[in-house]
Amino acid sequence: MEINTQEKIKRAMSKAKISQEDIAKKFGVTQGTISQRLKTGKFSEEEMKMIAEIMGAKYFSGFEFPDGDKIY
């Protein structure tokens, strides 16, 4: 079962133990902005790659962690 973008990011954030605030700081925006964006799931491919980098993961329309866990 495929999950939506919002859920992918939320699961990956949980796995990486990072917060919306962590992402917001790297993007140069407020936590509220990231919260709103997570509600819509509207992130560009480049932004998704940036989020993956913040988490120490690879992005390929999902997330892959060094321990082999994958979230699609």
PDB file as gemmi writes it, atoms N, CA and C in Angstrom:
CRYST1    1.000    1.000    1.000  90.00  90.00  90.00 P 1                      
ATOM      1  N   MET A   1       0.843  -1.185   0.000  1.00  0.00           N  
ATOM      2  CA  MET A   1       0.000   0.000   0.000  1.00  0.00           C  
ATOM      3  C   MET A   1       0.880   1.237   0.000  1.00  0.00           C  
ATOM      4  N   GLU A   2       0.644   2.118  -0.945  1.00  0.00           N  
ATOM      5  CA  GLU A   2       1.417   3.355  -1.028  1.00  0.00           C  
ATOM      6  C   GLU A   2       0.847   4.381  -0.055  1.00  0.00           C  
ATOM      7  N   ILE A   3       1.737   5.134   0.579  1.00  0.00           N  
ATOM      8  CA  ILE A   3       1.296   6.173   1.510  1.00  0.00           C  
ATOM      9  C   ILE A   3       1.527   7.536   0.877  1.00  0.00           C  
ATOM     10  N   ASN A   4       0.787   8.544   1.354  1.00  0.00           N  
ATOM     11  CA  ASN A   4       0.915   9.872   0.774  1.00  0.00           C  
ATOM     12  C   ASN A   4       2.185  10.578   1.266  1.00  0.00           C  
ATOM     13  N   THR A   5       2.494  11.680   0.626  1.00  0.00           N  
ATOM     14  CA  THR A   5       3.719  12.431   0.926  1.00  0.00           C  
ATOM     15  C   THR A   5       3.782  12.855   2.380  1.00  0.00           C  
ATOM     16  N   GLN A   6       2.674  13.356   2.916  1.00  0.00           N  
ATOM     17  CA  GLN A   6       2.656  13.796   4.308  1.00  0.00           C  
ATOM     18  C   GLN A   6       3.060  12.662   5.244  1.00  0.00           C  
ATOM     19  N   GLU A   7       2.470  11.500   5.021  1.00  0.00           N  
ATOM     20  CA  GLU A   7       2.740  10.355   5.892  1.00  0.00           C  
ATOM     21  C   GLU A   7       4.174   9.868   5.726  1.00  0.00           C  
ATOM     22  N   LYS A   8       4.689   9.884   4.500  1.00  0.00           N  
ATOM     23  CA  LYS A   8       6.093   9.508   4.277  1.00  0.00           C  
ATOM     24  C   LYS A   8       7.019  10.386   5.114  1.00  0.00           C  
ATOM     25  N   ILE A   9       6.790  11.693   5.029  1.00  0.00           N  
ATOM     26  CA  ILE A   9       7.659  12.625   5.758  1.00  0.00           C  
ATOM     27  C   ILE A   9       7.509  12.426   7.257  1.00  0.00           C  
ATOM     28  N   LYS A  10       6.288  12.294   7.747  1.00  0.00           N  
ATOM     29  CA  LYS A  10       6.068  12.116   9.187  1.00  0.00           C  
ATOM     30  C   LYS A  10       6.727  10.842   9.706  1.00  0.00           C  
ATOM     31  N   ARG A  11       6.592   9.744   8.964  1.00  0.00           N  
ATOM     32  CA  ARG A  11       7.222   8.487   9.387  1.00  0.00           C  
ATOM     33  C   ARG A  11       8.744   8.609   9.377  1.00  0.00           C  
ATOM     34  N   ALA A  12       9.262   9.259   8.343  1.00  0.00           N  
ATOM     35  CA  ALA A  12      10.711   9.433   8.245  1.00  0.00           C  
ATOM     36  C   ALA A  12      11.230  10.346   9.353  1.00  0.00           C  
ATOM     37  N   MET A  13      10.471  11.395   9.676  1.00  0.00           N  
ATOM     38  CA  MET A  13      10.867  12.283  10.778  1.00  0.00           C  
ATOM     39  C   MET A  13      10.924  11.509  12.088  1.00  0.00           C  
ATOM     40  N   SER A  14       9.951  10.657  12.306  1.00  0.00           N  
ATOM     41  CA  SER A  14       9.920   9.844  13.519  1.00  0.00           C  
ATOM     42  C   SER A  14      11.129   8.913  13.564  1.00  0.00           C  
ATOM     43  N   LYS A  15      11.401   8.262  12.458  1.00  0.00           N  
ATOM     44  CA  LYS A  15      12.542   7.346  12.370  1.00  0.00           C  
ATOM     45  C   LYS A  15      13.855   8.078  12.639  1.00  0.00           C  
ATOM     46  N   ALA A  16      13.994   9.285  12.068  1.00  0.00           N  
ATOM     47  CA  ALA A  16      15.231  10.057  12.197  1.00  0.00           C  
ATOM     48  C   ALA A  16      15.290  10.865  13.493  1.00  0.00           C  
ATOM     49  N   LYS A  17      14.169  10.873  14.218  1.00  0.00           N  
ATOM     50  CA  LYS A  17      14.076  11.637  15.468  1.00  0.00           C  
ATOM     51  C   LYS A  17      14.382  13.121  15.251  1.00  0.00           C  
ATOM     52  N   ILE A  18      13.744  13.677  14.216  1.00  0.00           N  
ATOM     53  CA  ILE A  18      13.864  15.108  13.981  1.00  0.00           C  
ATOM     54  C   ILE A  18      12.480  15.735  14.045  1.00  0.00           C  
ATOM     55  N   SER A  19      12.463  17.016  14.311  1.00  0.00           N  
ATOM     56  CA  SER A  19      11.200  17.734  14.482  1.00  0.00           C  
ATOM     57  C   SER A  19      10.920  18.647  13.287  1.00  0.00           C  
ATOM     58  N   GLN A  20       9.713  19.161  13.261  1.00  0.00           N  
ATOM     59  CA  GLN A  20       9.365  20.164  12.261  1.00  0.00           C  
ATOM     60  C   GLN A  20      10.282  21.372  12.419  1.00  0.00           C  
ATOM     61  N   GLU A  21      10.618  21.702  13.647  1.00  0.00           N  
ATOM     62  CA  GLU A  21      11.516  22.830  13.925  1.00  0.00           C  
ATOM     63  C   GLU A  21      12.888  22.596  13.289  1.00  0.00           C  
ATOM     64  N   ASP A  22      13.395  21.368  13.364  1.00  0.00           N  
ATOM     65  CA  ASP A  22      14.688  21.040  12.746  1.00  0.00           C  
ATOM     66  C   ASP A  22      14.647  21.304  11.239  1.00  0.00           C  
ATOM     67  N   ILE A  23      13.579  20.865  10.609  1.00  0.00           N  
ATOM     68  CA  ILE A  23      13.429  21.074   9.164  1.00  0.00           C  
ATOM     69  C   ILE A  23      13.270  22.560   8.866  1.00  0.00           C  
ATOM     70  N   ALA A  24      12.456  23.235   9.660  1.00  0.00           N  
ATOM     71  CA  ALA A  24      12.221  24.662   9.452  1.00  0.00           C  
ATOM     72  C   ALA A  24      13.526  25.457   9.501  1.00  0.00           C  
ATOM     73  N   LYS A  25      14.374  25.145  10.455  1.00  0.00           N  
ATOM     74  CA  LYS A  25      15.652  25.861  10.576  1.00  0.00           C  
ATOM     75  C   LYS A  25      16.488  25.703   9.318  1.00  0.00           C  
ATOM     76  N   LYS A  26      16.556  24.498   8.786  1.00  0.00           N  
ATOM     77  CA  LYS A  26      17.341  24.244   7.572  1.00  0.00           C  
ATOM     78  C   LYS A  26      16.731  24.918   6.343  1.00  0.00           C  
ATOM     79  N   PHE A  27      15.398  25.048   6.324  1.00  0.00           N  
ATOM     80  CA  PHE A  27      14.717  25.693   5.206  1.00  0.00           C  
ATOM     81  C   PHE A  27      14.676  27.212   5.363  1.00  0.00           C  
ATOM     82  N   GLY A  28      14.976  27.699   6.573  1.00  0.00           N  
ATOM     83  CA  GLY A  28      14.927  29.139   6.819  1.00  0.00           C  
ATOM     84  C   GLY A  28      13.513  29.673   6.928  1.00  0.00           C  
ATOM     85  N   VAL A  29      12.613  28.840   7.461  1.00  0.00           N  
ATOM     86  CA  VAL A  29      11.213  29.232   7.646  1.00  0.00           C  
ATOM     87  C   VAL A  29      10.793  28.893   9.072  1.00  0.00           C  
ATOM     88  N   THR A  30       9.570  29.224   9.417  1.00  0.00           N  
ATOM     89  CA  THR A  30       9.072  28.918  10.756  1.00  0.00           C  
ATOM     90  C   THR A  30       8.558  27.482  10.827  1.00  0.00           C  
ATOM     91  N   GLN A  31       8.445  26.990  12.043  1.00  0.00           N  
ATOM     92  CA  GLN A  31       7.875  25.659  12.263  1.00  0.00           C  
ATOM     93  C   GLN A  31       6.447  25.629  11.745  1.00  0.00           C  
ATOM     94  N   GLY A  32       5.718  26.740  11.916  1.00  0.00           N  
ATOM     95  CA  GLY A  32       4.339  26.824  11.439  1.00  0.00           C  
ATOM     96  C   GLY A  32       4.230  26.639   9.931  1.00  0.00           C  
ATOM     97  N   THR A  33       5.203  27.171   9.217  1.00  0.00           N  
ATOM     98  CA  THR A  33       5.226  27.009   7.761  1.00  0.00           C  
ATOM     99  C   THR A  33       5.398  25.543   7.391  1.00  0.00           C  
ATOM    100  N   ILE A  34       6.311  24.863   8.071  1.00  0.00           N  
ATOM    101  CA  ILE A  34       6.519  23.436   7.797  1.00  0.00           C  
ATOM    102  C   ILE A  34       5.265  22.649   8.161  1.00  0.00           C  
ATOM    103  N   SER A  35       4.631  22.997   9.272  1.00  0.00           N  
ATOM    104  CA  SER A  35       3.398  22.328   9.682  1.00  0.00           C  
ATOM    105  C   SER A  35       2.332  22.456   8.595  1.00  0.00           C  
ATOM    106  N   GLN A  36       2.169  23.659   8.063  1.00  0.00           N  
ATOM    107  CA  GLN A  36       1.180  23.887   7.004  1.00  0.00           C  
ATOM    108  C   GLN A  36       1.532  23.096   5.752  1.00  0.00           C  
ATOM    109  N   ARG A  37       2.803  23.092   5.391  1.00  0.00           N  
ATOM    110  CA  ARG A  37       3.239  22.360   4.199  1.00  0.00           C  
ATOM    111  C   ARG A  37       3.008  20.861   4.379  1.00  0.00           C  
ATOM    112  N   LEU A  38       3.208  20.362   5.602  1.00  0.00           N  
ATOM    113  CA  LEU A  38       2.974  18.941   5.861  1.00  0.00           C  
ATOM    114  C   LEU A  38       1.497  18.586   5.722  1.00  0.00           C  
ATOM    115  N   LYS A  39       0.620  19.530   6.018  1.00  0.00           N  
ATOM    116  CA  LYS A  39      -0.815  19.273   5.876  1.00  0.00           C  
ATOM    117  C   LYS A  39      -1.206  19.084   4.414  1.00  0.00           C  
ATOM    118  N   THR A  40      -0.532  19.816   3.526  1.00  0.00           N  
ATOM    119  CA  THR A  40      -0.860  19.723   2.102  1.00  0.00           C  
ATOM    120  C   THR A  40       0.008  18.707   1.374  1.00  0.00           C  
ATOM    121  N   GLY A  41       1.198  18.457   1.913  1.00  0.00           N  
ATOM    122  CA  GLY A  41       2.122  17.531   1.265  1.00  0.00           C  
ATOM    123  C   GLY A  41       2.768  18.101   0.023  1.00  0.00           C  
ATOM    124  N   LYS A  42       2.672  19.419  -0.137  1.00  0.00           N  
ATOM    125  CA  LYS A  42       3.208  20.053  -1.347  1.00  0.00           C  
ATOM    126  C   LYS A  42       4.667  20.450  -1.142  1.00  0.00           C  
ATOM    127  N   PHE A  43       5.543  19.532  -1.527  1.00  0.00           N  
ATOM    128  CA  PHE A  43       6.980  19.760  -1.488  1.00  0.00           C  
ATOM    129  C   PHE A  43       7.528  19.398  -2.860  1.00  0.00           C  
ATOM    130  N   SER A  44       8.439  20.212  -3.349  1.00  0.00           N  
ATOM    131  CA  SER A  44       9.070  19.890  -4.631  1.00  0.00           C  
ATOM    132  C   SER A  44      10.018  18.711  -4.445  1.00  0.00           C  
ATOM    133  N   GLU A  45      10.421  18.123  -5.549  1.00  0.00           N  
ATOM    134  CA  GLU A  45      11.375  17.016  -5.507  1.00  0.00           C  
ATOM    135  C   GLU A  45      12.669  17.476  -4.831  1.00  0.00           C  
ATOM    136  N   GLU A  46      13.098  18.699  -5.141  1.00  0.00           N  
ATOM    137  CA  GLU A  46      14.319  19.250  -4.538  1.00  0.00           C  
ATOM    138  C   GLU A  46      14.150  19.414  -3.026  1.00  0.00           C  
ATOM    139  N   GLU A  47      12.986  19.883  -2.593  1.00  0.00           N  
ATOM    140  CA  GLU A  47      12.725  20.020  -1.154  1.00  0.00           C  
ATOM    141  C   GLU A  47      12.703  18.656  -0.470  1.00  0.00           C  
ATOM    142  N   MET A  48      12.144  17.659  -1.145  1.00  0.00           N  
ATOM    143  CA  MET A  48      12.131  16.310  -0.575  1.00  0.00           C  
ATOM    144  C   MET A  48      13.559  15.789  -0.407  1.00  0.00           C  
ATOM    145  N   LYS A  49      14.414  16.087  -1.367  1.00  0.00           N  
ATOM    146  CA  LYS A  49      15.823  15.689  -1.262  1.00  0.00           C  
ATOM    147  C   LYS A  49      16.494  16.401  -0.094  1.00  0.00           C  
ATOM    148  N   MET A  50      16.156  17.682   0.104  1.00  0.00           N  
ATOM    149  CA  MET A  50      16.721  18.435   1.231  1.00  0.00           C  
ATOM    150  C   MET A  50      16.264  17.838   2.561  1.00  0.00           C  
ATOM    151  N   ILE A  51      14.994  17.486   2.652  1.00  0.00           N  
ATOM    152  CA  ILE A  51      14.462  16.882   3.878  1.00  0.00           C  
ATOM    153  C   ILE A  51      15.179  15.564   4.154  1.00  0.00           C  
ATOM    154  N   ALA A  52      15.354  14.760   3.124  1.00  0.00           N  
ATOM    155  CA  ALA A  52      16.059  13.483   3.293  1.00  0.00           C  
ATOM    156  C   ALA A  52      17.481  13.719   3.789  1.00  0.00           C  
ATOM    157  N   GLU A  53      18.157  14.711   3.223  1.00  0.00           N  
ATOM    158  CA  GLU A  53      19.524  15.017   3.640  1.00  0.00           C  
ATOM    159  C   GLU A  53      19.567  15.420   5.111  1.00  0.00           C  
ATOM    160  N   ILE A  54      18.610  16.230   5.547  1.00  0.00           N  
ATOM    161  CA  ILE A  54      18.524  16.644   6.951  1.00  0.00           C  
ATOM    162  C   ILE A  54      18.403  15.417   7.852  1.00  0.00           C  
ATOM    163  N   MET A  55      17.680  14.400   7.369  1.00  0.00           N  
ATOM    164  CA  MET A  55      17.448  13.191   8.157  1.00  0.00           C  
ATOM    165  C   MET A  55      18.567  12.163   8.034  1.00  0.00           C  
ATOM    166  N   GLY A  56      19.519  12.423   7.163  1.00  0.00           N  
ATOM    167  CA  GLY A  56      20.576  11.442   6.945  1.00  0.00           C  
ATOM    168  C   GLY A  56      20.088  10.253   6.134  1.00  0.00           C  
ATOM    169  N   ALA A  57      19.102  10.515   5.272  1.00  0.00           N  
ATOM    170  CA  ALA A  57      18.503   9.464   4.448  1.00  0.00           C  
ATOM    171  C   ALA A  57      18.700   9.806   2.976  1.00  0.00           C  
ATOM    172  N   LYS A  58      18.351   8.860   2.114  1.00  0.00           N  
ATOM    173  CA  LYS A  58      18.335   9.087   0.672  1.00  0.00           C  
ATOM    174  C   LYS A  58      16.882   9.263   0.269  1.00  0.00           C  
ATOM    175  N   TYR A  59      16.628  10.128  -0.709  1.00  0.00           N  
ATOM    176  CA  TYR A  59      15.265  10.296  -1.200  1.00  0.00           C  
ATOM    177  C   TYR A  59      15.147   9.727  -2.607  1.00  0.00           C  
ATOM    178  N   PHE A  60      14.137   8.916  -2.808  1.00  0.00           N  
ATOM    179  CA  PHE A  60      13.806   8.381  -4.131  1.00  0.00           C  
ATOM    180  C   PHE A  60      12.319   8.099  -4.147  1.00  0.00           C  
ATOM    181  N   SER A  61      11.541   9.151  -3.976  1.00  0.00           N  
ATOM    182  CA  SER A  61      10.093   9.032  -3.803  1.00  0.00           C  
ATOM    183  C   SER A  61       9.784   8.212  -2.558  1.00  0.00           C  
ATOM    184  N   GLY A  62      10.681   8.252  -1.622  1.00  0.00           N  
ATOM    185  CA  GLY A  62      10.592   7.577  -0.334  1.00  0.00           C  
ATOM    186  C   GLY A  62      11.889   7.846   0.409  1.00  0.00           C  
ATOM    187  N   PHE A  63      12.116   7.139   1.479  1.00  0.00           N  
ATOM    188  CA  PHE A  63      13.308   7.336   2.288  1.00  0.00           C  
ATOM    189  C   PHE A  63      13.955   5.991   2.578  1.00  0.00           C  
ATOM    190  N   GLU A  64      15.283   5.959   2.471  1.00  0.00           N  
ATOM    191  CA  GLU A  64      16.038   4.755   2.801  1.00  0.00           C  
ATOM    192  C   GLU A  64      17.100   5.137   3.821  1.00  0.00           C  
ATOM    193  N   PHE A  65      17.132   4.427   4.936  1.00  0.00           N  
ATOM    194  CA  PHE A  65      18.054   4.719   6.022  1.00  0.00           C  
ATOM    195  C   PHE A  65      19.257   3.789   5.972  1.00  0.00           C  
ATOM    196  N   PRO A  66      20.373   4.217   6.581  1.00  0.00           N  
ATOM    197  CA  PRO A  66      21.579   3.390   6.579  1.00  0.00           C  
ATOM    198  C   PRO A  66      21.358   1.973   7.116  1.00  0.00           C  
ATOM    199  N   ASP A  67      20.386   1.819   8.029  1.00  0.00           N  
ATOM    200  CA  ASP A  67      20.133   0.483   8.587  1.00  0.00           C  
ATOM    201  C   ASP A  67      19.263  -0.389   7.676  1.00  0.00           C  
ATOM    202  N   GLY A  68      18.912   0.136   6.495  1.00  0.00           N  
ATOM    203  CA  GLY A  68      18.133  -0.634   5.530  1.00  0.00           C  
ATOM    204  C   GLY A  68      16.637  -0.389   5.570  1.00  0.00           C  
ATOM    205  N   ASP A  69      16.129   0.295   6.610  1.00  0.00           N  
ATOM    206  CA  ASP A  69      14.698   0.599   6.669  1.00  0.00           C  
ATOM    207  C   ASP A  69      14.334   1.513   5.503  1.00  0.00           C  
ATOM    208  N   LYS A  70      13.154   1.263   4.919  1.00  0.00           N  
ATOM    209  CA  LYS A  70      12.675   2.077   3.807  1.00  0.00           C  
ATOM    210  C   LYS A  70      11.248   2.517   4.084  1.00  0.00           C  
ATOM    211  N   ILE A  71      10.961   3.749   3.728  1.00  0.00           N  
ATOM    212  CA  ILE A  71       9.606   4.283   3.840  1.00  0.00           C  
ATOM    213  C   ILE A  71       9.260   4.849   2.467  1.00  0.00           C  
ATOM    214  N   TYR A  72       8.248   4.249   1.811  1.00  0.00           N  
ATOM    215  CA  TYR A  72       7.853   4.687   0.469  1.00  0.00           C  
ATOM    216  C   TYR A  72       6.556   5.424   0.519  1.00  0.00           C  
TER     217      TYR A  72                                                      
END                                                                             
